[in-house]
C-alpha positions as semicolon CSV with decimal commas, in nm:
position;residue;x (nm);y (nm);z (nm)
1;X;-4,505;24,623;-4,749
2;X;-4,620;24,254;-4,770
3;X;-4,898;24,148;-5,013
4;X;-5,177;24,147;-4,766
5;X;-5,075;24,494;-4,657
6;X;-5,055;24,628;-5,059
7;X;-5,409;24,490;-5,098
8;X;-5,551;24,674;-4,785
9;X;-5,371;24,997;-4,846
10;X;-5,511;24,988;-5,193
11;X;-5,873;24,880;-5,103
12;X;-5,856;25,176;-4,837
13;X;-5,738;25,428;-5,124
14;X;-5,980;25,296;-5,352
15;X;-6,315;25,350;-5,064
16;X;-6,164;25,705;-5,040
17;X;-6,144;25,751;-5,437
18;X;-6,516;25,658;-5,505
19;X;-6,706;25,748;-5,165
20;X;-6,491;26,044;-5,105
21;X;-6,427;25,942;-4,716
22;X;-6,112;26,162;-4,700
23;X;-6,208;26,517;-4,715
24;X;-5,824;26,616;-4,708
25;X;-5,836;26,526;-5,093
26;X;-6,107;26,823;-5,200
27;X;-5,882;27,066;-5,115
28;X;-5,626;26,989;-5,452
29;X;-6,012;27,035;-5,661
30;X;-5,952;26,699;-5,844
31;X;-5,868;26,801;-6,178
32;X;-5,990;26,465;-6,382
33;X;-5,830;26,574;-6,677
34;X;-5,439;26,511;-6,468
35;X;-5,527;26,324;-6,214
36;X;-5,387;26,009;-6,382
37;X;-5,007;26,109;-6,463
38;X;-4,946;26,271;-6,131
39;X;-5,109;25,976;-5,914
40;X;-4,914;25,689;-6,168
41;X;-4,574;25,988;-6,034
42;X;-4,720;25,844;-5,664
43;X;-4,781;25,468;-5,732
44;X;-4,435;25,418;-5,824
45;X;-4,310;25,632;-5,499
46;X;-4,532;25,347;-5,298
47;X;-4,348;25,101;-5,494
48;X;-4,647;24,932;-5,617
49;X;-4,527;24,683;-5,962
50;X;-4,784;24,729;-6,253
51;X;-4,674;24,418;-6,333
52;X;-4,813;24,226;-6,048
53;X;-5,159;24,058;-6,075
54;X;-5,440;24,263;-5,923
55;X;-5,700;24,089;-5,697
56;X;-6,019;24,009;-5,787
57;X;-6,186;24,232;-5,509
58;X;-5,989;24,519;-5,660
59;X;-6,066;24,484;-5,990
60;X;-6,372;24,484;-5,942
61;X;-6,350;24,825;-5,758
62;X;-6,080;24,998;-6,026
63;X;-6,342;24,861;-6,277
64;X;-6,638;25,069;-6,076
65;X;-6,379;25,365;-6,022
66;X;-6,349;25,381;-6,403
67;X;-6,701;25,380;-6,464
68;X;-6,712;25,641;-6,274
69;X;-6,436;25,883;-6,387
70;X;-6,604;25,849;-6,753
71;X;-6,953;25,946;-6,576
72;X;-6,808;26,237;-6,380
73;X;-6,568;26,371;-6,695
74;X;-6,894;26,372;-6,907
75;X;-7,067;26,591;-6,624
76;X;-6,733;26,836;-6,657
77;X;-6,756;26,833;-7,041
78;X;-7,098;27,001;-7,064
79;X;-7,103;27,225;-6,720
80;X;-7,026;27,570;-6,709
81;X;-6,643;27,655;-6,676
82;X;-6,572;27,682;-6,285
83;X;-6,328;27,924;-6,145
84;X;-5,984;27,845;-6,155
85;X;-5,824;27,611;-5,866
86;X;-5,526;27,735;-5,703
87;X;-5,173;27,540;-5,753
88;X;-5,174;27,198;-5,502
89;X;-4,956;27,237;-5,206
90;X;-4,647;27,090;-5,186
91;X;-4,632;26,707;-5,103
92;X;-4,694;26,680;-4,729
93;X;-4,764;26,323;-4,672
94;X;-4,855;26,039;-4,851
95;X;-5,178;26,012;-4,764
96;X;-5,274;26,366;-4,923
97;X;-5,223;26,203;-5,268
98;X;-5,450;25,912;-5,181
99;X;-5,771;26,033;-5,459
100;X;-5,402;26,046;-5,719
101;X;-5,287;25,713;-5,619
102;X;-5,642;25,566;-5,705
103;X;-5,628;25,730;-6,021
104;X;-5,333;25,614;-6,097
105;X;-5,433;25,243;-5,989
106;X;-5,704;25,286;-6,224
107;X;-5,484;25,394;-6,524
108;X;-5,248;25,115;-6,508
109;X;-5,521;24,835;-6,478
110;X;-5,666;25,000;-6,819
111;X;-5,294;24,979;-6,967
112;X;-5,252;24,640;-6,808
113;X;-5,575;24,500;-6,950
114;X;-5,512;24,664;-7,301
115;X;-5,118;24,539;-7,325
116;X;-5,280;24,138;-7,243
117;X;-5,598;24,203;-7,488
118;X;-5,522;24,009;-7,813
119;X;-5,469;24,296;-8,075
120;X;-5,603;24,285;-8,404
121;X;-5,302;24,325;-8,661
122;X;-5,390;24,485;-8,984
123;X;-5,299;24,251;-9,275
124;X;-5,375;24,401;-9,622
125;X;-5,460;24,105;-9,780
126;X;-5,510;24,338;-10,134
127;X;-5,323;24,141;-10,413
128;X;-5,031;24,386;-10,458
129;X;-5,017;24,520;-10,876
130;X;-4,804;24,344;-11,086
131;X;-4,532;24,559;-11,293
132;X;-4,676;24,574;-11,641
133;X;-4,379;24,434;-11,923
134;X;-4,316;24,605;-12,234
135;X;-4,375;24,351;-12,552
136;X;-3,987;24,356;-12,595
137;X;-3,977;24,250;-12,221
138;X;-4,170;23,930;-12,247
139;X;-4,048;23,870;-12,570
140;X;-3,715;23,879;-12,401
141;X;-3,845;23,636;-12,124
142;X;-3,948;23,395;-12,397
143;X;-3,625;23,380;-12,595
144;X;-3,475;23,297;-12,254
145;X;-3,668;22,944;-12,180
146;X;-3,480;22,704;-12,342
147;X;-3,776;22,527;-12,520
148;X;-3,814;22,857;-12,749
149;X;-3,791;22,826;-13,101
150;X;-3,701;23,097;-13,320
151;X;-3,689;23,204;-13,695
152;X;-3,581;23,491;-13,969
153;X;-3,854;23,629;-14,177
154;X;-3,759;23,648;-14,519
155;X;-3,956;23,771;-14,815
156;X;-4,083;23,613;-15,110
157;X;-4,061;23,909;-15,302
158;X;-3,682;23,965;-15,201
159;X;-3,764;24,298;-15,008
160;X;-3,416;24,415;-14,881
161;X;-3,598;24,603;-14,654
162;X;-3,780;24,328;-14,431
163;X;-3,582;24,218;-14,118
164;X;-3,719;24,059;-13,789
165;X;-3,766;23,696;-13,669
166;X;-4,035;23,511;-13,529
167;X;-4,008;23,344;-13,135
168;X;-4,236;23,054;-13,006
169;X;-4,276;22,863;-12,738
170;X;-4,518;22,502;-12,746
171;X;-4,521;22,449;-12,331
172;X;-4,653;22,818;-12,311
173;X;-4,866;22,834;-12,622
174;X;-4,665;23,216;-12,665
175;X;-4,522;23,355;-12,920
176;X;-4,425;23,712;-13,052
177;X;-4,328;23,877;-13,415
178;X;-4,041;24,094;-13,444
179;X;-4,055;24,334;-13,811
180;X;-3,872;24,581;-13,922
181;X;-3,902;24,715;-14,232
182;X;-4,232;24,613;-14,318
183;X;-4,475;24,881;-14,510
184;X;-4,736;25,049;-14,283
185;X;-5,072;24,911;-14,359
186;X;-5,407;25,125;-14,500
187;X;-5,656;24,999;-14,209
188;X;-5,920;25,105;-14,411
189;X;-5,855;24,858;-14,679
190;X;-5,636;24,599;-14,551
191;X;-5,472;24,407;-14,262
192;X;-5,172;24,155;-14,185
193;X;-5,252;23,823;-14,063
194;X;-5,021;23,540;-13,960
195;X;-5,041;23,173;-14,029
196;X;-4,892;22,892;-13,873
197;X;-4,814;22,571;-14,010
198;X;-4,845;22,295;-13,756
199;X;-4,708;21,963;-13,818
200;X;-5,039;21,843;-13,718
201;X;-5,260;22,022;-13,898
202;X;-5,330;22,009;-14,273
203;X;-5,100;22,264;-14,500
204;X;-5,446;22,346;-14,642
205;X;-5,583;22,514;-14,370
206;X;-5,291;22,654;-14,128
207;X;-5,391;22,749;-13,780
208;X;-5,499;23,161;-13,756
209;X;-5,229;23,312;-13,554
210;X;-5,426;23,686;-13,559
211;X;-5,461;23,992;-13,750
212;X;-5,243;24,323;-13,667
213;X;-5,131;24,644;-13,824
214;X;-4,813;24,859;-13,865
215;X;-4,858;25,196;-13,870
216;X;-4,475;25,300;-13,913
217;X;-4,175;25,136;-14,061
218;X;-3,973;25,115;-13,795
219;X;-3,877;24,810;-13,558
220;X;-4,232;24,685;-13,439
221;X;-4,332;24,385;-13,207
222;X;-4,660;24,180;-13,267
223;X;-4,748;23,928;-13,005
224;X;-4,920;23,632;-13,176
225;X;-5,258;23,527;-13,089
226;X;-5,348;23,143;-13,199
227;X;-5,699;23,063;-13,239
228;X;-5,583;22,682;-13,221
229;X;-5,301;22,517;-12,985
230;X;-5,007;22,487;-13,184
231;X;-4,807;22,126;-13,106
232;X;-4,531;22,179;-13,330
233;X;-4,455;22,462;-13,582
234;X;-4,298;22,403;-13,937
235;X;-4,353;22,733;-14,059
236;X;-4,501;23,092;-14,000
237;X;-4,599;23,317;-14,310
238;X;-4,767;23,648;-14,300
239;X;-5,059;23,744;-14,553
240;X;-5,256;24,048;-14,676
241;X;-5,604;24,047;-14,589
242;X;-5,949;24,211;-14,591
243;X;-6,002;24,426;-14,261
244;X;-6,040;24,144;-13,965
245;X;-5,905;23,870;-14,125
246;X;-6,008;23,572;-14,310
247;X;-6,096;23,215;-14,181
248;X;-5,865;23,079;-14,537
249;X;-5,643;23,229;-14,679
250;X;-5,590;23,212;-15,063
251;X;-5,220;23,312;-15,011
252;X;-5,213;23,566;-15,282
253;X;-5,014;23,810;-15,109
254;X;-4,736;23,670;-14,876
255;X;-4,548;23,960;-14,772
256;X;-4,330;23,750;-14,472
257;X;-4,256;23,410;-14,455
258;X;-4,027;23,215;-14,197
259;X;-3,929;22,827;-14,185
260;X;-3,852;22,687;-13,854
């Protein structure tokens, strides 16, 4: 069939669809729940191309036709159940299925208008967790930059015991504390602090790197907290203090002290 032909075939299928003109079609008791697969079976038998653009005069119509399938299938939804409709005879002529073949027109103008809609696409724009590190792991990370400074802690009161090194890094203002061996600390009476002496700062009054505790004496990591920005470390000793710190330090007990 040519174009023109297509169109009027359609229109004429459509008229029959919504104004019930072909009485043939009541006997098959339109079942709007199936109407649609069996009639899109029939479409392609008529070799009719879902693909093909629709005409404006018909899309109006398929647009009415839907209307009214949703109008009638609410109408079904809430009446009473009616009898049951004996099986459709077989297929005796195409123009038996013409109420199915308007269905079906009607289906695939909904699935051609959907497929050209512009879809939303769900982008989950939620910032996506970061893995937590361990102390040990960014501690690692530090050592690795190759503007990292490090150091050994010795002790001023020759503890054999007291192991551990100190890591810093100027660009990143970071820095962590690596003991082992050092004595577990009574929080109720007392608390480590670190000090570090800055090049630019006066040996008097060393910048506050932070209080901490050790509760066992096993291999512990302390990341350092400056209260100042540290431009370039001489030396980092560690002091016993009053519970929270002290803004000076008289130095009376150095328990850790490491030159870079």
């Amino acid at each position: 069939m040519n174009n023109s032909t297509d169109e009027q075939l359609l229109e004429l299928l459509l008229d029959d669809a919504l104004f019930d003109t072909d009485q043939t079609s009541e006997g098959f008791g339109k079942d709007l729940e199936n109407q649609y697969e069996v009639a899109a079976a029939e479409l392609f038998l008529l070799n009719e191309d879902p693909e093909d653009s629709i005409p404006d005069s018909l899309l109006a119509r398929l647009e009415l036709s839907a209307d009214r399938f949703h109008e009638e299938r609410a109408v079904v939804e809430v009446a009473e159940p009616e009898p049951a409709v004996e099986s459709a005879p077989a297929f005796g002529g195409w123009f038996q299925w013409t109420g199915w073949a308007v269905a079906a027109a009607c289906a695939i103008l909904a699935f051609g208008i959907w497929n050209t809609k512009p879809r939303e696409v769900y982008v989950d724009k939620q910032p996506k967790p970061e893995v937590a590190l361990t102390l040990e792991q960014k501690r690692d990370s530090l050592v690795s930059a190759g503007d990292t400074i490090k150091a050994t802690w010795t002790s001023p009161q020759n503890d054999k015991a007291l192991a551990g090194e100190v890591v810093w890094n100027d660009r990143k203002q970071e820095g962590y504390m690596t003991f082992k061996g050092l004595a577990a600390n009574d929080i109720a009476r007392e608390e480590y602090q670190l000090w570090i002496f800055d090049e630019t700062q006066d040996e008097k009054t060393p910048v506050d790197g932070g209080v901490f505790d050790v509760d066992s004496s096993g291999e512990v990591i302390i990341p350092i907290n400056a209260k100042l920005k540290v431009k370039g470390p001489k030396a980092f000793a560690v002091t016993v203090e009053k519970p929270g710190g002290v803004v000076v330090s008289k130095r009376e007990k150095i328990v850790a002290l490491a030159k870079v």
